[in-house]
Amino acid sequence: MYDAVQTAADSIAAQHGGPFPKTVLVLGSGLGGFGEVIETQTIIPYKDIPGFPTSTVSGHSGQLLIGKAAGAPVACMQGRLHLYEGHPIEQVALPIRAYRALGAQTLVLTNAAGSLKPDMGPGSLMIIEDHINASGQNPLIGPNDEKIGPRFPDMSDAYDRALREKLASAANIENIDLASGVYLYTQGPSFETPAEVRMFASWGADAVGMSTAPEAIAAVHAGLKVAGLSLITNHAAGIASHKITHDETLAVGAQSFEKMSRLMLRFLPAVA
Ligand code: HPA
């Protein structure tokens, strides 16, 4: 495992040349356009990085951008990898481990999610306080490599408190309403049933989605600090009065793009 991580890291270093940013941003469904806001120095398609899986979902383009956002050095995954695409879970962890090997310290995970709260509607932004992994999957299953991280990583502050405060203060400066809540991870790709949605709400979840938790677990294991931000694109099944579609996710992502972009441009320099 460690060799595969090092091979990917070496390949990124060779293709980029300069120092690797301390902050890495992962763009969720419909948020890939933030890549255009970055002053890009290097673009590396995932297919040119050994061991990186390629992204197959519409709205996810599949490249690593390295450059600056509002003057702050950042690497940006334009195109996320999901388990429902059929990638083995350890492949979802590999890019994160490679960034850590390159010296990254912070991972900012964004996603599109369904709301479980009637008063948190489409277009809302939610800081991820914590997650519930309801998938039965974990990227750390299998032999543990102590060179990467410990066998049993602590998850009590998985979404770093100081980063959550920085996100909240960036939103405050930009006059953007920000909710805060628990993100529940389900593998997908089918959306939830109304019965599942009722159960998840009773468990204490505020939003549901098909990403983020595997990356957060791999990042905490490897010693990265994690921040998470959900863009609420719809009310989850049973709360919404209509059927849920991926097109709706992409459309609300596009509508809320300006807000999320302003928030990130204020937040990223505060993290760097
Ligand atoms: N459920 C799961 N994932 C999602 C949803 C949803 O309702 N909306 C956007 N991503």
Short mmCIF file of C-alpha atoms and ligand atoms in Angstrom, two decimals:
data_model
loop_
_atom_site.label_atom_id
_atom_site.label_comp_id
_atom_site.label_asym_id
_atom_site.label_seq_id
_atom_site.Cartn_x
_atom_site.Cartn_y
_atom_site.Cartn_z
CA MET A 1 0.00 0.00 0.00
CA TYR A 2 2.73 2.44 1.01
CA ASP A 3 4.58 1.83 -2.27
CA ALA A 4 1.44 2.58 -4.31
CA VAL A 5 0.92 5.81 -2.34
CA GLN A 6 4.53 6.84 -2.87
CA THR A 7 4.35 6.07 -6.61
CA ALA A 8 1.28 8.29 -6.99
CA ALA A 9 2.88 11.06 -4.91
CA ASP A 10 6.13 10.90 -6.94
CA SER A 11 4.19 11.12 -10.17
CA ILE A 12 2.25 14.21 -9.00
CA ALA A 13 5.49 15.83 -7.78
CA ALA A 14 7.23 15.15 -11.12
CA GLN A 15 4.31 16.52 -13.18
CA HIS A 16 3.82 19.61 -11.01
CA GLY A 17 7.39 20.64 -10.31
CA GLY A 18 6.78 23.23 -7.54
CA PRO A 19 5.87 22.72 -3.89
CA PHE A 20 2.60 20.90 -3.28
CA PRO A 21 -0.11 22.99 -1.53
CA LYS A 22 -0.86 22.37 2.15
CA THR A 23 -4.62 22.45 1.41
CA VAL A 24 -6.57 20.09 -0.84
CA LEU A 25 -10.16 20.73 -1.85
CA VAL A 26 -12.50 18.02 -3.17
CA LEU A 27 -15.37 19.34 -5.29
CA GLY A 28 -18.73 17.63 -4.96
CA SER A 29 -21.51 17.08 -7.50
CA GLY A 30 -22.36 20.25 -9.37
CA LEU A 31 -19.51 22.19 -7.72
CA GLY A 32 -16.81 21.28 -10.24
CA GLY A 33 -17.10 24.79 -11.71
CA PHE A 34 -15.03 26.07 -8.79
CA GLY A 35 -12.08 24.71 -10.75
CA GLU A 36 -12.48 27.69 -13.10
CA VAL A 37 -12.14 30.09 -10.16
CA ILE A 38 -8.70 28.70 -9.35
CA GLU A 39 -5.64 30.26 -10.97
CA THR A 40 -4.39 26.97 -12.23
CA GLN A 41 -0.69 26.24 -12.58
CA THR A 42 -0.85 22.52 -13.30
CA ILE A 43 -3.64 20.22 -14.49
CA ILE A 44 -3.11 16.49 -14.11
CA PRO A 45 -5.82 14.13 -15.41
CA TYR A 46 -6.40 11.29 -12.94
CA LYS A 47 -5.55 8.82 -15.71
CA ASP A 48 -1.99 10.18 -15.69
CA ILE A 49 -1.49 9.43 -11.98
CA PRO A 50 -0.65 5.78 -11.25
CA GLY A 51 -3.25 4.15 -8.99
CA PHE A 52 -5.80 6.98 -9.24
CA PRO A 53 -9.23 5.68 -10.22
CA THR A 54 -11.02 7.65 -12.94
CA SER A 55 -14.29 9.43 -12.26
CA THR A 56 -17.32 8.24 -14.25
CA VAL A 57 -20.18 10.43 -12.98
CA SER A 58 -21.63 13.35 -14.95
CA GLY A 59 -20.74 16.61 -13.19
CA HIS A 60 -17.33 15.17 -12.22
CA SER A 61 -14.52 15.79 -14.68
CA GLY A 62 -11.62 13.76 -13.28
CA GLN A 63 -8.54 15.93 -12.90
CA LEU A 64 -6.27 17.33 -10.23
CA LEU A 65 -5.75 21.10 -10.43
CA ILE A 66 -2.86 22.75 -8.62
CA GLY A 67 -2.80 26.51 -8.29
CA LYS A 68 -4.12 29.36 -6.16
CA ALA A 69 -7.53 30.44 -4.89
CA ALA A 70 -7.64 34.08 -3.72
CA GLY A 71 -3.84 33.89 -3.46
CA ALA A 72 -3.83 30.74 -1.32
CA PRO A 73 -2.06 27.67 -2.73
CA VAL A 74 -4.54 24.85 -3.19
CA ALA A 75 -4.83 21.50 -4.94
CA CYS A 76 -8.30 20.72 -6.13
CA MET A 77 -9.89 17.41 -7.11
CA GLN A 78 -12.24 18.33 -9.90
CA GLY A 79 -14.16 15.10 -10.03
CA ARG A 80 -14.79 12.91 -7.06
CA LEU A 81 -14.53 9.15 -6.82
CA HIS A 82 -17.50 7.32 -5.35
CA LEU A 83 -17.79 3.74 -4.21
CA TYR A 84 -20.96 3.28 -6.24
CA GLU A 85 -18.86 3.63 -9.40
CA GLY A 86 -17.33 0.29 -8.48
CA HIS A 87 -13.96 1.50 -7.20
CA PRO A 88 -12.57 -0.66 -4.43
CA ILE A 89 -12.74 1.45 -1.26
CA GLU A 90 -8.96 1.49 -0.78
CA GLN A 91 -8.66 3.24 -4.16
CA VAL A 92 -10.82 6.09 -2.85
CA ALA A 93 -8.27 6.45 -0.03
CA LEU A 94 -5.18 6.39 -2.26
CA PRO A 95 -5.33 9.98 -3.56
CA ILE A 96 -5.74 11.29 -0.01
CA ARG A 97 -2.77 9.32 1.19
CA ALA A 98 -0.74 10.59 -1.75
CA TYR A 99 -1.55 14.24 -0.85
CA ARG A 100 -0.47 13.55 2.71
CA ALA A 101 2.80 12.06 1.44
CA LEU A 102 3.26 15.26 -0.59
CA GLY A 103 2.97 17.36 2.59
CA ALA A 104 -0.72 18.36 2.56
CA GLN A 105 -2.15 19.15 6.00
CA THR A 106 -5.80 19.99 5.40
CA LEU A 107 -8.50 18.31 3.34
CA VAL A 108 -11.64 20.30 2.53
CA LEU A 109 -14.47 18.00 1.40
CA THR A 110 -17.52 19.43 -0.34
CA ASN A 111 -20.57 17.49 -1.45
CA ALA A 112 -24.16 17.68 -2.55
CA ALA A 113 -26.59 16.25 -0.03
CA GLY A 114 -30.27 15.72 0.68
CA SER A 115 -31.74 17.44 3.73
CA LEU A 116 -33.50 15.53 6.49
CA LYS A 117 -34.73 18.74 8.10
CA PRO A 118 -37.88 20.43 6.80
CA ASP A 119 -36.39 23.85 7.66
CA MET A 120 -33.09 23.26 5.77
CA GLY A 121 -34.12 23.57 2.14
CA PRO A 122 -32.43 23.36 -1.30
CA GLY A 123 -29.62 25.91 -1.67
CA SER A 124 -28.68 25.78 2.04
CA LEU A 125 -25.05 25.24 3.00
CA MET A 126 -24.27 22.98 5.95
CA ILE A 127 -20.97 22.66 7.83
CA ILE A 128 -20.38 18.99 8.55
CA GLU A 129 -19.98 18.66 12.32
CA ASP A 130 -19.69 14.92 12.28
CA HIS A 131 -20.74 11.93 10.18
CA ILE A 132 -22.56 8.64 10.48
CA ASN A 133 -21.11 5.93 8.26
CA ALA A 134 -24.18 3.83 7.42
CA SER A 135 -22.51 2.04 4.50
CA GLY A 136 -20.92 -0.94 6.24
CA GLN A 137 -17.75 -0.02 4.32
CA ASN A 138 -14.53 1.46 5.61
CA PRO A 139 -11.40 2.41 3.64
CA LEU A 140 -9.19 1.06 6.44
CA ILE A 141 -10.44 -2.55 6.21
CA GLY A 142 -7.52 -4.87 5.46
CA PRO A 143 -3.96 -4.97 6.73
CA ASN A 144 -2.92 -1.67 8.32
CA ASP A 145 0.24 0.08 7.21
CA GLU A 146 1.65 1.89 10.27
CA LYS A 147 3.68 4.12 7.94
CA ILE A 148 0.36 5.64 6.84
CA GLY A 149 -1.52 5.69 10.15
CA PRO A 150 -2.67 3.73 13.23
CA ARG A 151 -4.81 0.58 13.17
CA PHE A 152 -7.60 2.18 15.24
CA PRO A 153 -7.76 5.92 14.53
CA ASP A 154 -9.75 8.10 16.90
CA MET A 155 -12.72 9.82 15.22
CA SER A 156 -13.88 12.07 18.04
CA ASP A 157 -12.87 15.29 16.27
CA ALA A 158 -12.93 14.02 12.68
CA TYR A 159 -14.19 17.35 11.30
CA ASP A 160 -11.69 19.67 12.91
CA ARG A 161 -13.23 22.17 15.32
CA ALA A 162 -10.87 25.03 14.43
CA LEU A 163 -11.63 24.58 10.72
CA ARG A 164 -15.37 24.56 11.45
CA GLU A 165 -14.96 27.85 13.26
CA LYS A 166 -13.01 29.29 10.32
CA LEU A 167 -15.77 28.22 7.93
CA ALA A 168 -18.39 29.86 10.16
CA SER A 169 -16.43 33.09 10.39
CA ALA A 170 -15.81 33.16 6.60
CA ALA A 171 -19.59 32.76 6.10
CA ASN A 172 -20.24 35.51 8.59
CA ILE A 173 -17.94 37.94 6.76
CA GLU A 174 -19.59 37.05 3.45
CA ASN A 175 -23.09 37.33 4.94
CA ILE A 176 -23.90 33.73 4.00
CA ASP A 177 -26.27 31.64 6.14
CA LEU A 178 -24.59 28.46 7.21
CA ALA A 179 -26.30 25.54 8.92
CA SER A 180 -24.33 22.95 10.87
CA GLY A 181 -25.17 19.30 11.21
CA VAL A 182 -24.44 15.60 10.94
CA TYR A 183 -23.91 14.07 7.50
CA LEU A 184 -24.98 10.49 6.99
CA TYR A 185 -23.08 8.49 4.38
CA THR A 186 -24.90 5.86 2.38
CA GLN A 187 -23.29 4.05 -0.53
CA GLY A 188 -25.99 4.71 -3.11
CA PRO A 189 -26.41 4.91 -6.04
CA SER A 190 -30.16 4.54 -5.45
CA PHE A 191 -31.55 7.41 -3.43
CA GLU A 192 -32.95 6.54 -0.02
CA THR A 193 -36.46 5.29 0.60
CA PRO A 194 -38.74 7.43 2.79
CA ALA A 195 -38.51 4.75 5.51
CA GLU A 196 -34.70 4.97 5.46
CA VAL A 197 -34.91 8.75 5.61
CA ARG A 198 -37.14 8.56 8.72
CA MET A 199 -34.71 6.12 10.33
CA PHE A 200 -31.66 8.28 9.53
CA ALA A 201 -33.37 11.35 11.02
CA SER A 202 -34.15 9.38 14.20
CA TRP A 203 -30.43 8.47 14.40
CA GLY A 204 -29.50 12.14 14.61
CA ALA A 205 -28.53 12.79 10.98
CA ASP A 206 -29.33 16.14 9.36
CA ALA A 207 -28.29 15.42 5.77
CA VAL A 208 -27.67 12.35 3.63
CA GLY A 209 -25.26 11.78 0.76
CA MET A 210 -23.11 9.28 -1.13
CA SER A 211 -19.57 10.52 -0.52
CA THR A 212 -17.23 12.26 1.91
CA ALA A 213 -17.12 9.82 4.85
CA PRO A 214 -14.65 7.40 3.16
CA GLU A 215 -12.32 10.29 2.33
CA ALA A 216 -12.70 11.78 5.81
CA ILE A 217 -11.82 8.44 7.44
CA ALA A 218 -8.77 7.96 5.20
CA ALA A 219 -7.68 11.55 5.90
CA VAL A 220 -8.02 11.30 9.69
CA HIS A 221 -6.11 8.00 9.58
CA ALA A 222 -3.29 9.64 7.59
CA GLY A 223 -3.12 12.64 9.94
CA LEU A 224 -4.85 15.29 7.82
CA LYS A 225 -7.23 17.82 9.33
CA VAL A 226 -10.66 17.66 7.68
CA ALA A 227 -13.31 20.27 6.95
CA GLY A 228 -16.63 19.32 5.34
CA LEU A 229 -19.29 21.39 3.64
CA SER A 230 -22.59 20.11 2.20
CA LEU A 231 -24.61 21.94 -0.38
CA ILE A 232 -28.22 20.90 0.20
CA THR A 233 -29.72 20.26 -3.22
CA ASN A 234 -33.07 18.76 -2.19
CA HIS A 235 -35.17 17.51 0.67
CA ALA A 236 -34.61 13.77 1.03
CA ALA A 237 -37.20 11.24 -0.13
CA GLY A 238 -40.51 11.42 1.73
CA ILE A 239 -39.77 14.97 2.91
CA ALA A 240 -39.60 16.21 -0.69
CA SER A 241 -42.97 16.27 -2.41
CA HIS A 242 -41.47 15.23 -5.77
CA LYS A 243 -39.08 12.59 -7.13
CA ILE A 244 -35.35 13.13 -6.59
CA THR A 245 -33.02 13.28 -9.59
CA HIS A 246 -29.30 13.76 -10.19
CA ASP A 247 -30.21 16.54 -12.66
CA GLU A 248 -31.82 18.45 -9.79
CA THR A 249 -28.61 18.03 -7.78
CA LEU A 250 -26.57 19.48 -10.65
CA ALA A 251 -29.05 22.34 -11.23
CA VAL A 252 -29.14 23.43 -7.57
CA GLY A 253 -25.34 23.09 -7.49
CA ALA A 254 -25.13 25.51 -10.43
CA GLN A 255 -27.57 27.98 -8.81
CA SER A 256 -25.73 27.98 -5.48
CA PHE A 257 -22.32 28.06 -7.06
CA GLU A 258 -21.69 31.78 -6.58
CA LYS A 259 -22.41 31.53 -2.83
CA MET A 260 -20.25 28.50 -2.30
CA SER A 261 -17.49 30.03 -4.38
CA ARG A 262 -17.45 33.24 -2.29
CA LEU A 263 -17.35 31.18 0.89
CA MET A 264 -14.40 29.12 -0.34
CA LEU A 265 -12.48 32.18 -1.54
CA ARG A 266 -12.81 33.64 1.96
CA PHE A 267 -12.14 30.36 3.80
CA LEU A 268 -9.15 28.96 1.88
CA PRO A 269 -6.76 31.90 2.55
CA ALA A 270 -7.73 31.68 6.27
CA VAL A 271 -6.64 28.01 6.28
CA ALA A 272 -3.38 28.43 4.34
N1 HPA B 1 -29.66 11.50 -1.07
C1 HPA B 1 -28.39 11.08 -1.24
N2 HPA B 1 -27.46 11.78 -1.86
C2 HPA B 1 -27.82 12.98 -2.34
C3 HPA B 1 -29.12 13.48 -2.21
C4 HPA B 1 -30.10 12.70 -1.53
O1 HPA B 1 -31.27 13.07 -1.36
N3 HPA B 1 -29.13 14.71 -2.80
C5 HPA B 1 -27.88 14.93 -3.27
N4 HPA B 1 -27.08 13.89 -3.00
#
